Amino acid sequence: THIERMAGSNCTQATEFILAGFTEAPATQLAQFLLFLLTYLVTILGNLGMIALIRASPLLHSPMYYFLGNLAFVNLCSSTIITPRMLAGILLGEKGITYAGCMAQVFTFDLFGVAESFLLATMAYDRYVAVCHPLLYPLVMSPERCSRLVTGSYLLGLANGVGQTIGMASLFFCGSGAMDLFFCDISLLISLSTSETTLSIVILRTSSSLLGVPSILVILVSYVAIICTILGIGSAEGQRKAFSTCASHLTTVTTFYGASMFMYLIPRSETSRGGEKWAAVFYTVVTPMLNPLIYGLRNQEVKEAWRRLRKIKCA
C-alpha cells in the first residue's frame, strides 16, 4: 500500500484506525457478543419479516405501509453497516479497520441516516393528510407522489453521504488513530485529523442544518396540526381511533431522534464517554430492531394482516 507523507513531517498517512469498542474482560465480552448477536438477528428477522408481510398482504398495500417497508429496508442496511463488524471485533479481538473500510462506513451510515430522517418526515406528512384531510388522502398521497417522496429521501441521503465523504477525503490522519467507539463516527474522525478541518466541519454543519432541520420541522408541524385536529373531535372514541393511527410512528420518531440527540447534541466530557457509547449502541443497534417490533405490537392492521396470512397458509 502506498503511504503518503506529509510535507516537512515524519508522520505518515493512516492506513487503518483502531476502534476501542467495549471492555476487554473475557466474561463480559462473551455476554456482549451474545446480546448484540441476538439483537442483530431480531433486527434482520423483524425488518425482513415486515418487508415480506407488506408485500404479501393486500391489507397493507397503502402509502403508510409503503413508507414503512422502505423504513424497514433502511433499518436493515444501517444495522448491517455497523453490527457485523462490531461482532467480529468482539469475537476475534480485531480492533483495526482499514482507512477504506472506515470511509465506507461514514458514507453508508450518513446515507441511510438522512434517508431515515426524511422517511420519518414523509410518514408524519402522510399521517397529517390522513387525519386532517381524509377526503383528499387518495389524491394527495397518490402512488406517483409516494414514489417521488421515497426516491427523494434516498437521493438526499446519497447527497449527504457523498458530501461527507468528500469532506473526509481531504483530511490527513497521522499514524493509526484510535477512536473510543465501535464504528467510524464522522465527528470523532474530524477531531482525530492532523490537517485543516474547516471544510469538513462546514460540510458537516451545513448538511445537518439543510437536511436535519427541515425533516424535524415537517414532523413537528405535522403533529401540531394532528393534535389540534384530534382535540377538535367530539367523541373520546373518535379521538382514540385518530390517535391510534399515529401512535406507532410517534414512538418510532421519539426513539430515533431521542437517541441521536443524546449522542450528538449533548456536550462531550471525560465522564460522559461511557454514556455516549451506550447511546451510540441504542442509536445504531437497538433502534433498527425496535421499529418493526413497535409497528408489529402496536398496529392492529399489521396484526390482522399476519393473522390472515397464517390462516391462508394453514388452509
CSV table of C-alpha atoms in Angstrom, one decimal:
chain,number,residue,atom,x,y,z
A,1,THR,CA,0.0,0.0,0.0
A,2,HIS,CA,1.3,3.4,-0.9
A,3,ILE,CA,1.7,5.7,2.1
A,4,GLU,CA,1.6,9.4,1.6
A,5,ARG,CA,3.9,11.6,3.6
A,6,MET,CA,3.1,15.0,4.9
A,7,ALA,CA,5.3,17.8,3.7
A,8,GLY,CA,8.0,18.6,6.2
A,9,SER,CA,7.0,15.9,8.6
A,10,ASN,CA,7.9,12.3,9.5
A,11,CYS,CA,4.2,11.5,10.1
A,12,THR,CA,2.6,9.1,7.6
A,13,GLN,CA,-1.0,8.9,6.5
A,14,ALA,CA,-3.0,6.4,8.4
A,15,THR,CA,-3.9,3.2,6.6
A,16,GLU,CA,-6.2,2.0,9.4
A,17,PHE,CA,-8.0,3.1,12.5
A,18,ILE,CA,-8.4,1.5,15.9
A,19,LEU,CA,-11.9,1.0,17.2
A,20,ALA,CA,-11.7,0.7,21.0
A,21,GLY,CA,-15.1,-0.9,21.3
A,22,PHE,CA,-16.1,-2.1,24.8
A,23,THR,CA,-14.5,-3.9,27.7
A,24,GLU,CA,-11.7,-6.5,27.2
A,25,ALA,CA,-12.8,-8.7,30.1
A,26,PRO,CA,-13.5,-12.2,28.6
A,27,ALA,CA,-16.7,-12.9,30.5
A,28,THR,CA,-18.2,-9.5,29.7
A,29,GLN,CA,-17.1,-9.8,26.1
A,30,LEU,CA,-19.0,-13.1,25.7
A,31,ALA,CA,-22.1,-11.6,27.2
A,32,GLN,CA,-21.9,-8.5,25.0
A,33,PHE,CA,-21.3,-10.7,21.9
A,34,LEU,CA,-24.4,-12.9,22.6
A,35,LEU,CA,-26.5,-9.8,23.4
A,36,PHE,CA,-25.5,-7.9,20.2
A,37,LEU,CA,-25.8,-11.1,18.1
A,38,LEU,CA,-29.4,-11.7,19.4
A,39,THR,CA,-30.2,-8.0,18.8
A,40,TYR,CA,-28.9,-8.2,15.2
A,41,LEU,CA,-30.8,-11.5,14.5
A,42,VAL,CA,-34.0,-9.9,15.7
A,43,THR,CA,-33.3,-6.8,13.6
A,44,ILE,CA,-32.8,-8.9,10.5
A,45,LEU,CA,-35.8,-11.2,11.1
A,46,GLY,CA,-38.1,-8.3,12.2
A,47,ASN,CA,-37.3,-6.0,9.3
A,48,LEU,CA,-37.2,-8.7,6.6
A,49,GLY,CA,-40.5,-10.1,8.1
A,50,MET,CA,-42.1,-6.6,7.9
A,51,ILE,CA,-41.0,-6.1,4.3
A,52,ALA,CA,-42.3,-9.6,3.3
A,53,LEU,CA,-45.6,-9.1,5.2
A,54,ILE,CA,-46.2,-5.7,3.5
A,55,ARG,CA,-45.5,-7.2,0.1
A,56,ALA,CA,-47.6,-10.3,0.7
A,57,SER,CA,-50.7,-8.8,2.3
A,58,PRO,CA,-53.2,-6.7,0.2
A,59,LEU,CA,-54.4,-5.2,3.5
A,60,LEU,CA,-51.1,-3.4,3.8
A,61,HIS,CA,-50.9,-2.1,0.3
A,62,SER,CA,-51.3,1.6,1.3
A,63,PRO,CA,-49.0,4.6,1.4
A,64,MET,CA,-48.3,4.3,5.1
A,65,TYR,CA,-47.0,0.7,4.8
A,66,TYR,CA,-45.2,1.5,1.6
A,67,PHE,CA,-43.2,4.0,3.6
A,68,LEU,CA,-42.9,1.6,6.5
A,69,GLY,CA,-41.4,-1.1,4.1
A,70,ASN,CA,-38.8,1.4,3.0
A,71,LEU,CA,-38.1,2.3,6.6
A,72,ALA,CA,-37.5,-1.4,7.4
A,73,PHE,CA,-35.1,-1.6,4.4
A,74,VAL,CA,-33.1,1.4,5.7
A,75,ASN,CA,-33.0,-0.1,9.2
A,76,LEU,CA,-31.8,-3.4,7.8
A,77,CYS,CA,-29.0,-1.6,5.9
A,78,SER,CA,-27.9,0.8,8.6
A,79,SER,CA,-27.7,-2.1,11.2
A,80,THR,CA,-25.7,-4.3,8.8
A,81,ILE,CA,-23.2,-1.5,8.2
A,82,ILE,CA,-22.3,-1.4,11.9
A,83,THR,CA,-23.2,-4.6,13.8
A,84,PRO,CA,-21.4,-7.4,12.0
A,85,ARG,CA,-18.1,-5.5,12.1
A,86,MET,CA,-18.7,-4.9,15.8
A,87,LEU,CA,-19.5,-8.6,16.4
A,88,ALA,CA,-16.3,-9.7,14.6
A,89,GLY,CA,-14.3,-7.2,16.6
A,90,ILE,CA,-15.6,-8.6,19.9
A,91,LEU,CA,-15.3,-12.3,18.8
A,92,LEU,CA,-11.8,-12.1,17.2
A,93,GLY,CA,-10.4,-9.2,19.2
A,94,GLU,CA,-9.6,-7.4,16.0
A,95,LYS,CA,-9.9,-3.7,16.6
A,96,GLY,CA,-8.4,-2.4,13.4
A,97,ILE,CA,-10.4,-1.1,10.5
A,98,THR,CA,-8.8,-0.1,7.2
A,99,TYR,CA,-9.0,3.5,6.0
A,100,ALA,CA,-11.2,2.5,3.1
A,101,GLY,CA,-13.5,0.5,5.3
A,102,CYS,CA,-13.8,3.4,7.7
A,103,MET,CA,-14.7,5.8,4.8
A,104,ALA,CA,-17.2,3.2,3.5
A,105,GLN,CA,-18.9,3.2,7.0
A,106,VAL,CA,-19.0,7.0,7.0
A,107,PHE,CA,-20.6,7.1,3.5
A,108,THR,CA,-23.2,4.4,4.0
A,109,PHE,CA,-24.1,5.4,7.6
A,110,ASP,CA,-24.6,9.1,6.6
A,111,LEU,CA,-26.6,8.0,3.6
A,112,PHE,CA,-29.1,5.8,5.4
A,113,GLY,CA,-29.2,8.1,8.5
A,114,VAL,CA,-30.5,11.0,6.4
A,115,ALA,CA,-32.7,8.8,4.3
A,116,GLU,CA,-34.4,7.5,7.5
A,117,SER,CA,-34.9,11.0,8.9
A,118,PHE,CA,-36.7,12.0,5.6
A,119,LEU,CA,-38.7,8.8,5.6
A,120,LEU,CA,-39.9,9.6,9.1
A,121,ALA,CA,-40.8,13.1,8.0
A,122,THR,CA,-42.7,11.7,5.0
A,123,MET,CA,-44.6,9.3,7.3
A,124,ALA,CA,-45.5,12.2,9.5
A,125,TYR,CA,-46.9,14.1,6.5
A,126,ASP,CA,-48.8,11.0,5.5
A,127,ARG,CA,-50.4,10.8,8.9
A,128,TYR,CA,-51.2,14.6,8.8
A,129,VAL,CA,-53.1,14.2,5.5
A,130,ALA,CA,-54.9,11.0,6.8
A,131,VAL,CA,-56.1,12.7,10.0
A,132,CYS,CA,-56.6,16.3,8.9
A,133,HIS,CA,-57.7,15.9,5.3
A,134,PRO,CA,-59.1,12.3,5.0
A,135,LEU,CA,-61.2,13.1,1.9
A,136,LEU,CA,-58.2,14.4,0.0
A,137,TYR,CA,-56.0,11.5,1.1
A,138,PRO,CA,-56.3,9.3,-2.1
A,139,LEU,CA,-55.5,12.3,-4.3
A,140,VAL,CA,-52.6,13.8,-2.2
A,141,MET,CA,-50.9,10.5,-1.4
A,142,SER,CA,-51.1,9.0,-4.9
A,143,PRO,CA,-48.7,6.2,-5.8
A,144,GLU,CA,-46.7,8.6,-8.0
A,145,ARG,CA,-46.3,11.1,-5.2
A,146,CYS,CA,-45.4,8.4,-2.7
A,147,SER,CA,-42.7,7.0,-5.1
A,148,ARG,CA,-41.3,10.5,-5.6
A,149,LEU,CA,-41.2,11.1,-1.8
A,150,VAL,CA,-39.3,7.9,-1.1
A,151,THR,CA,-36.9,8.4,-4.1
A,152,GLY,CA,-36.2,11.9,-2.8
A,153,SER,CA,-35.4,10.6,0.7
A,154,TYR,CA,-32.8,8.2,-0.8
A,155,LEU,CA,-31.4,10.9,-3.1
A,156,LEU,CA,-31.0,13.3,-0.2
A,157,GLY,CA,-29.3,10.6,1.8
A,158,LEU,CA,-27.0,9.9,-1.1
A,159,ALA,CA,-26.1,13.6,-1.4
A,160,ASN,CA,-25.3,13.7,2.3
A,161,GLY,CA,-23.1,10.5,2.1
A,162,VAL,CA,-21.2,11.8,-0.9
A,163,GLY,CA,-20.7,15.3,0.6
A,164,GLN,CA,-19.4,13.9,3.9
A,165,THR,CA,-17.1,11.5,2.2
A,166,ILE,CA,-15.6,14.3,0.0
A,167,GLY,CA,-15.0,16.3,3.2
A,168,MET,CA,-13.3,13.4,4.9
A,169,ALA,CA,-11.1,12.6,1.8
A,170,SER,CA,-9.3,16.0,2.2
A,171,LEU,CA,-8.3,15.2,5.8
A,172,PHE,CA,-4.9,13.8,6.9
A,173,PHE,CA,-4.6,11.3,9.8
A,174,CYS,CA,-1.3,10.8,11.5
A,175,GLY,CA,-0.5,7.1,12.2
A,176,SER,CA,-3.2,4.7,13.5
A,177,GLY,CA,-5.9,6.9,15.0
A,178,ALA,CA,-7.8,5.4,17.9
A,179,MET,CA,-11.5,6.0,18.5
A,180,ASP,CA,-13.2,5.3,21.7
A,181,LEU,CA,-16.2,3.8,19.8
A,182,PHE,CA,-17.2,0.7,17.9
A,183,PHE,CA,-17.7,2.3,14.5
A,184,CYS,CA,-16.3,5.2,12.4
A,185,ASP,CA,-18.2,8.2,13.6
A,186,ILE,CA,-17.6,11.3,11.4
A,187,SER,CA,-17.3,13.8,14.3
A,188,LEU,CA,-14.7,11.7,16.0
A,189,LEU,CA,-12.7,11.3,12.8
A,190,ILE,CA,-12.6,15.0,12.3
A,191,SER,CA,-11.3,15.5,15.8
A,192,LEU,CA,-8.5,13.0,15.1
A,193,SER,CA,-7.3,14.7,11.9
A,194,THR,CA,-3.9,16.5,12.0
A,195,SER,CA,-4.8,18.6,9.0
A,196,GLU,CA,-7.1,21.6,8.5
A,197,THR,CA,-10.6,20.5,9.3
A,198,THR,CA,-12.6,23.7,8.4
A,199,LEU,CA,-14.0,22.3,5.2
A,200,SER,CA,-15.2,19.0,6.8
A,201,ILE,CA,-16.7,20.9,9.7
A,202,VAL,CA,-18.5,23.3,7.3
A,203,ILE,CA,-19.9,20.4,5.3
A,204,LEU,CA,-21.0,18.5,8.5
A,205,ARG,CA,-22.8,21.6,10.0
A,206,THR,CA,-24.3,22.6,6.6
A,207,SER,CA,-25.7,19.2,5.9
A,208,SER,CA,-27.0,18.9,9.5
A,209,SER,CA,-28.8,22.3,9.0
A,210,LEU,CA,-30.1,21.8,5.5
A,211,LEU,CA,-31.1,18.2,5.8
A,212,GLY,CA,-31.8,17.7,9.5
A,213,VAL,CA,-33.7,20.8,10.4
A,214,PRO,CA,-36.4,20.6,7.6
A,215,SER,CA,-37.2,16.9,8.4
A,216,ILE,CA,-37.7,17.7,12.1
A,217,LEU,CA,-39.8,20.8,11.3
A,218,VAL,CA,-42.1,18.7,9.0
A,219,ILE,CA,-42.6,16.2,11.8
A,220,LEU,CA,-43.3,18.9,14.4
A,221,VAL,CA,-45.7,20.9,12.2
A,222,SER,CA,-47.5,17.8,11.1
A,223,TYR,CA,-48.1,16.6,14.7
A,224,VAL,CA,-49.1,20.1,15.9
A,225,ALA,CA,-51.8,20.0,13.2
A,226,ILE,CA,-52.7,16.4,14.0
A,227,ILE,CA,-53.1,17.1,17.7
A,228,CYS,CA,-55.3,20.2,17.1
A,229,THR,CA,-57.5,18.2,14.8
A,230,ILE,CA,-57.8,15.3,17.2
A,231,LEU,CA,-58.7,17.7,20.1
A,232,GLY,CA,-61.5,19.1,17.9
A,233,ILE,CA,-63.1,15.6,17.5
A,234,GLY,CA,-66.2,15.5,19.7
A,235,SER,CA,-66.2,11.9,20.9
A,236,ALA,CA,-63.5,10.2,23.0
A,237,GLU,CA,-63.7,7.1,20.9
A,238,GLY,CA,-63.1,9.2,17.8
A,239,GLN,CA,-60.1,10.8,19.4
A,240,ARG,CA,-58.7,7.4,20.4
A,241,LYS,CA,-59.1,6.0,16.9
A,242,ALA,CA,-57.4,9.0,15.3
A,243,PHE,CA,-54.5,9.0,17.7
A,244,SER,CA,-54.0,5.2,17.3
A,245,THR,CA,-53.2,5.7,13.7
A,246,CYS,CA,-50.2,7.9,14.7
A,247,ALA,CA,-49.0,6.2,17.9
A,248,SER,CA,-46.6,3.7,16.3
A,249,HIS,CA,-45.0,6.4,14.1
A,250,LEU,CA,-44.7,8.8,17.1
A,251,THR,CA,-43.0,6.1,19.1
A,252,THR,CA,-40.5,5.5,16.3
A,253,VAL,CA,-39.7,9.2,15.9
A,254,THR,CA,-39.2,9.5,19.6
A,255,THR,CA,-36.7,6.6,19.8
A,256,PHE,CA,-34.8,7.7,16.6
A,257,TYR,CA,-34.4,11.4,17.5
A,258,GLY,CA,-34.1,10.9,21.2
A,259,ALA,CA,-31.1,8.6,20.7
A,260,SER,CA,-29.5,10.8,18.0
A,261,MET,CA,-29.8,14.0,20.0
A,262,PHE,CA,-28.3,12.4,23.1
A,263,MET,CA,-25.4,11.1,21.0
A,264,TYR,CA,-24.6,14.2,19.0
A,265,LEU,CA,-26.1,17.3,20.8
A,266,ILE,CA,-25.1,16.7,24.5
A,267,PRO,CA,-21.6,18.2,25.1
A,268,ARG,CA,-18.9,15.6,25.4
A,269,SER,CA,-16.8,15.2,28.5
A,270,GLU,CA,-14.5,12.6,30.0
A,271,THR,CA,-17.2,11.4,32.5
A,272,SER,CA,-19.9,11.1,29.8
A,273,ARG,CA,-17.9,8.9,27.4
A,274,GLY,CA,-19.4,5.7,28.7
A,275,GLY,CA,-22.9,7.1,28.4
A,276,GLU,CA,-22.2,8.3,24.9
A,277,LYS,CA,-21.0,4.9,23.8
A,278,TRP,CA,-24.2,3.2,25.1
A,279,ALA,CA,-26.3,6.0,23.4
A,280,ALA,CA,-24.5,5.1,20.2
A,281,VAL,CA,-25.4,1.5,20.8
A,282,PHE,CA,-29.0,2.4,21.2
A,283,TYR,CA,-28.9,4.7,18.1
A,284,THR,CA,-27.1,2.3,15.7
A,285,VAL,CA,-28.0,-1.2,17.0
A,286,VAL,CA,-31.2,-1.1,19.1
A,287,THR,CA,-33.3,1.4,17.2
A,288,PRO,CA,-33.3,-0.6,13.9
A,289,MET,CA,-34.5,-3.6,15.9
A,290,LEU,CA,-37.3,-1.7,17.7
A,291,ASN,CA,-39.1,-0.2,14.7
A,292,PRO,CA,-40.6,-3.5,13.3
A,293,LEU,CA,-41.5,-4.5,16.9
A,294,ILE,CA,-43.2,-1.2,17.6
A,295,TYR,CA,-45.4,-1.5,14.4
A,296,GLY,CA,-45.9,-5.2,14.9
A,297,LEU,CA,-47.0,-5.0,18.5
A,298,ARG,CA,-49.0,-1.7,18.4
A,299,ASN,CA,-50.6,-1.6,14.9
A,300,GLN,CA,-53.9,-3.5,14.6
A,301,GLU,CA,-53.7,-3.7,10.7
A,302,VAL,CA,-50.3,-5.4,10.9
A,303,LYS,CA,-51.6,-7.9,13.4
A,304,GLU,CA,-54.7,-8.6,11.3
A,305,ALA,CA,-52.5,-9.0,8.1
A,306,TRP,CA,-50.4,-11.5,10.0
A,307,ARG,CA,-53.4,-13.4,11.2
A,308,ARG,CA,-54.9,-13.6,7.7
A,309,LEU,CA,-51.6,-14.7,6.2
A,310,ARG,CA,-51.4,-17.5,8.8
A,311,LYS,CA,-54.9,-18.6,8.0
A,312,ILE,CA,-54.1,-18.8,4.3
A,313,LYS,CA,-51.0,-20.9,4.9
A,314,CYS,CA,-52.8,-23.2,7.3
A,315,ALA,CA,-55.8,-23.7,5.0
